[in-house]
């Protein structure tokens, strides 16, 4: 397999469409030599992450939950507060992470995801 970089311009696109396109490329499904149990060498560069098209209702209603396992340890954060705290790159990374299969190849695939604001 050859090393290849795919660039996705996020300006004017929705969060889900950018994330699904990136997940598809990271899994290798856009290549002719796709095999599910072998990770491809393709990396993804997402540009203009701060110019995503996100509705105001989605900014307030989209929630990210994290639970530490302890009583009272559940944290809930909206997309608006996440993007203000970490930028839109964190929201894209979380969306791509959740679209990838939860197996041992996920960590290596996420390392090949590069996001620039």
PDB file of C-alpha atoms in Angstrom:
ATOM      1  CA  UNK A   1       0.000   0.000   0.000  1.00  0.00           C
ATOM      2  CA  UNK A   2       1.249   3.466  -0.806  1.00  0.00           C
ATOM      3  CA  UNK A   3       1.156   6.409   1.544  1.00  0.00           C
ATOM      4  CA  UNK A   4      -1.555   8.849   0.446  1.00  0.00           C
ATOM      5  CA  UNK A   5      -3.044  12.010   1.932  1.00  0.00           C
ATOM      6  CA  UNK A   6      -6.612  13.087   1.293  1.00  0.00           C
ATOM      7  CA  UNK A   7      -7.587  16.712   1.937  1.00  0.00           C
ATOM      8  CA  UNK A   8     -11.158  17.588   2.917  1.00  0.00           C
ATOM      9  CA  UNK A   9     -12.280  21.226   2.937  1.00  0.00           C
ATOM     10  CA  UNK A  10     -14.822  21.690   5.736  1.00  0.00           C
ATOM     11  CA  UNK A  11     -15.873  25.226   4.741  1.00  0.00           C
ATOM     12  CA  UNK A  12     -19.642  25.381   4.293  1.00  0.00           C
ATOM     13  CA  UNK A  13     -20.195  21.659   4.982  1.00  0.00           C
ATOM     14  CA  UNK A  14     -22.030  20.098   7.890  1.00  0.00           C
ATOM     15  CA  UNK A  15     -20.237  18.293  10.698  1.00  0.00           C
ATOM     16  CA  UNK A  16     -21.678  14.873   9.879  1.00  0.00           C
ATOM     17  CA  UNK A  17     -20.789  14.975   6.200  1.00  0.00           C
ATOM     18  CA  UNK A  18     -17.189  15.940   6.890  1.00  0.00           C
ATOM     19  CA  UNK A  19     -16.864  13.283   9.593  1.00  0.00           C
ATOM     20  CA  UNK A  20     -18.380  10.495   7.494  1.00  0.00           C
ATOM     21  CA  UNK A  21     -16.143  11.328   4.525  1.00  0.00           C
ATOM     22  CA  UNK A  22     -13.080  11.300   6.772  1.00  0.00           C
ATOM     23  CA  UNK A  23     -14.072   8.020   8.443  1.00  0.00           C
ATOM     24  CA  UNK A  24     -14.627   6.371   5.080  1.00  0.00           C
ATOM     25  CA  UNK A  25     -11.165   7.373   3.867  1.00  0.00           C
ATOM     26  CA  UNK A  26      -9.478   6.379   7.156  1.00  0.00           C
ATOM     27  CA  UNK A  27     -11.020   2.906   6.980  1.00  0.00           C
ATOM     28  CA  UNK A  28      -9.750   2.553   3.421  1.00  0.00           C
ATOM     29  CA  UNK A  29     -13.155   2.081   1.820  1.00  0.00           C
ATOM     30  CA  UNK A  30     -12.315   4.498  -0.990  1.00  0.00           C
ATOM     31  CA  UNK A  31      -9.443   2.311  -2.207  1.00  0.00           C
ATOM     32  CA  UNK A  32      -9.612  -0.671  -4.533  1.00  0.00           C
ATOM     33  CA  UNK A  33      -7.464  -2.825  -2.235  1.00  0.00           C
ATOM     34  CA  UNK A  34      -9.801  -2.479   0.792  1.00  0.00           C
ATOM     35  CA  UNK A  35      -9.594  -5.294   3.340  1.00  0.00           C
ATOM     36  CA  UNK A  36     -11.538  -4.867   6.619  1.00  0.00           C
ATOM     37  CA  UNK A  37      -8.895  -6.343   8.928  1.00  0.00           C
ATOM     38  CA  UNK A  38      -5.906  -4.411   7.530  1.00  0.00           C
ATOM     39  CA  UNK A  39      -5.442  -0.717   8.205  1.00  0.00           C
ATOM     40  CA  UNK A  40      -4.732   1.391   5.124  1.00  0.00           C
ATOM     41  CA  UNK A  41      -1.908   3.946   4.998  1.00  0.00           C
ATOM     42  CA  UNK A  42      -4.185   6.778   3.920  1.00  0.00           C
ATOM     43  CA  UNK A  43      -4.145   9.903   6.074  1.00  0.00           C
ATOM     44  CA  UNK A  44      -6.754  12.661   6.138  1.00  0.00           C
ATOM     45  CA  UNK A  45      -6.118  16.402   6.378  1.00  0.00           C
ATOM     46  CA  UNK A  46      -9.225  18.470   7.239  1.00  0.00           C
ATOM     47  CA  UNK A  47      -8.871  22.189   6.577  1.00  0.00           C
ATOM     48  CA  UNK A  48     -11.080  25.164   7.544  1.00  0.00           C
ATOM     49  CA  UNK A  49     -12.625  23.405  10.539  1.00  0.00           C
ATOM     50  CA  UNK A  50     -13.748  26.725  12.019  1.00  0.00           C
ATOM     51  CA  UNK A  51     -15.883  27.416   8.920  1.00  0.00           C
ATOM     52  CA  UNK A  52     -18.227  24.455   9.433  1.00  0.00           C
ATOM     53  CA  UNK A  53     -21.895  25.085   8.751  1.00  0.00           C
ATOM     54  CA  UNK A  54     -23.704  24.292  12.019  1.00  0.00           C
ATOM     55  CA  UNK A  55     -27.242  25.420  12.868  1.00  0.00           C
ATOM     56  CA  UNK A  56     -27.832  27.304  16.127  1.00  0.00           C
ATOM     57  CA  UNK A  57     -30.297  24.664  17.319  1.00  0.00           C
ATOM     58  CA  UNK A  58     -27.652  21.974  16.797  1.00  0.00           C
ATOM     59  CA  UNK A  59     -25.109  24.028  18.750  1.00  0.00           C
ATOM     60  CA  UNK A  60     -27.444  24.065  21.761  1.00  0.00           C
ATOM     61  CA  UNK A  61     -28.931  20.557  21.480  1.00  0.00           C
ATOM     62  CA  UNK A  62     -25.937  18.383  20.545  1.00  0.00           C
ATOM     63  CA  UNK A  63     -24.543  16.950  23.778  1.00  0.00           C
ATOM     64  CA  UNK A  64     -21.373  15.022  24.558  1.00  0.00           C
ATOM     65  CA  UNK A  65     -21.481  12.853  27.665  1.00  0.00           C
ATOM     66  CA  UNK A  66     -18.651  11.409  29.702  1.00  0.00           C
ATOM     67  CA  UNK A  67     -18.999   9.240  32.793  1.00  0.00           C
ATOM     68  CA  UNK A  68     -16.103   8.578  35.154  1.00  0.00           C
ATOM     69  CA  UNK A  69     -17.781   5.638  36.908  1.00  0.00           C
ATOM     70  CA  UNK A  70     -18.078   7.425  40.238  1.00  0.00           C
ATOM     71  CA  UNK A  71     -21.330   8.758  41.736  1.00  0.00           C
ATOM     72  CA  UNK A  72     -21.902  12.256  40.394  1.00  0.00           C
ATOM     73  CA  UNK A  73     -19.192  11.756  37.781  1.00  0.00           C
ATOM     74  CA  UNK A  74     -21.332  12.279  34.688  1.00  0.00           C
ATOM     75  CA  UNK A  75     -20.277  15.290  32.617  1.00  0.00           C
ATOM     76  CA  UNK A  76     -22.490  16.711  29.873  1.00  0.00           C
ATOM     77  CA  UNK A  77     -21.230  19.346  27.459  1.00  0.00           C
ATOM     78  CA  UNK A  78     -22.950  21.001  24.506  1.00  0.00           C
ATOM     79  CA  UNK A  79     -21.412  21.514  21.091  1.00  0.00           C
ATOM     80  CA  UNK A  80     -21.330  25.261  21.710  1.00  0.00           C
ATOM     81  CA  UNK A  81     -19.255  24.977  24.886  1.00  0.00           C
ATOM     82  CA  UNK A  82     -16.975  22.299  23.374  1.00  0.00           C
ATOM     83  CA  UNK A  83     -16.236  24.434  20.321  1.00  0.00           C
ATOM     84  CA  UNK A  84     -15.632  27.480  22.501  1.00  0.00           C
ATOM     85  CA  UNK A  85     -13.290  25.550  24.792  1.00  0.00           C
ATOM     86  CA  UNK A  86     -11.351  23.381  22.326  1.00  0.00           C
ATOM     87  CA  UNK A  87     -12.389  24.573  18.862  1.00  0.00           C
ATOM     88  CA  UNK A  88     -14.312  22.840  16.098  1.00  0.00           C
ATOM     89  CA  UNK A  89     -11.472  20.374  15.586  1.00  0.00           C
ATOM     90  CA  UNK A  90     -12.418  18.566  18.791  1.00  0.00           C
ATOM     91  CA  UNK A  91     -16.013  18.149  17.602  1.00  0.00           C
ATOM     92  CA  UNK A  92     -14.831  16.763  14.258  1.00  0.00           C
ATOM     93  CA  UNK A  93     -12.408  14.380  15.980  1.00  0.00           C
ATOM     94  CA  UNK A  94     -15.172  13.077  18.286  1.00  0.00           C
ATOM     95  CA  UNK A  95     -17.560  12.597  15.360  1.00  0.00           C
ATOM     96  CA  UNK A  96     -14.952  10.696  13.322  1.00  0.00           C
ATOM     97  CA  UNK A  97     -13.997   8.595  16.357  1.00  0.00           C
ATOM     98  CA  UNK A  98     -17.598   7.542  16.871  1.00  0.00           C
ATOM     99  CA  UNK A  99     -17.996   6.646  13.184  1.00  0.00           C
ATOM    100  CA  UNK A 100     -14.989   4.324  13.187  1.00  0.00           C
ATOM    101  CA  UNK A 101     -15.453   0.728  14.388  1.00  0.00           C
ATOM    102  CA  UNK A 102     -14.482   0.143  18.005  1.00  0.00           C
ATOM    103  CA  UNK A 103     -11.584  -2.273  17.521  1.00  0.00           C
ATOM    104  CA  UNK A 104      -7.799  -2.331  17.799  1.00  0.00           C
ATOM    105  CA  UNK A 105      -7.357  -0.435  14.501  1.00  0.00           C
ATOM    106  CA  UNK A 106      -9.191   2.689  15.707  1.00  0.00           C
ATOM    107  CA  UNK A 107      -6.220   4.252  17.534  1.00  0.00           C
ATOM    108  CA  UNK A 108      -3.916   4.054  14.544  1.00  0.00           C
ATOM    109  CA  UNK A 109      -6.573   5.418  12.228  1.00  0.00           C
ATOM    110  CA  UNK A 110      -7.216   8.408  14.485  1.00  0.00           C
ATOM    111  CA  UNK A 111      -3.487   9.182  14.542  1.00  0.00           C
ATOM    112  CA  UNK A 112      -3.661   9.705  10.788  1.00  0.00           C
ATOM    113  CA  UNK A 113      -6.410  12.339  11.167  1.00  0.00           C
ATOM    114  CA  UNK A 114      -5.034  15.913  11.054  1.00  0.00           C
ATOM    115  CA  UNK A 115      -7.369  18.878  11.597  1.00  0.00           C
ATOM    116  CA  UNK A 116      -6.493  22.520  11.035  1.00  0.00           C
ATOM    117  CA  UNK A 117      -8.695  25.427  12.030  1.00  0.00           C
TER     118      UNK A 117
END
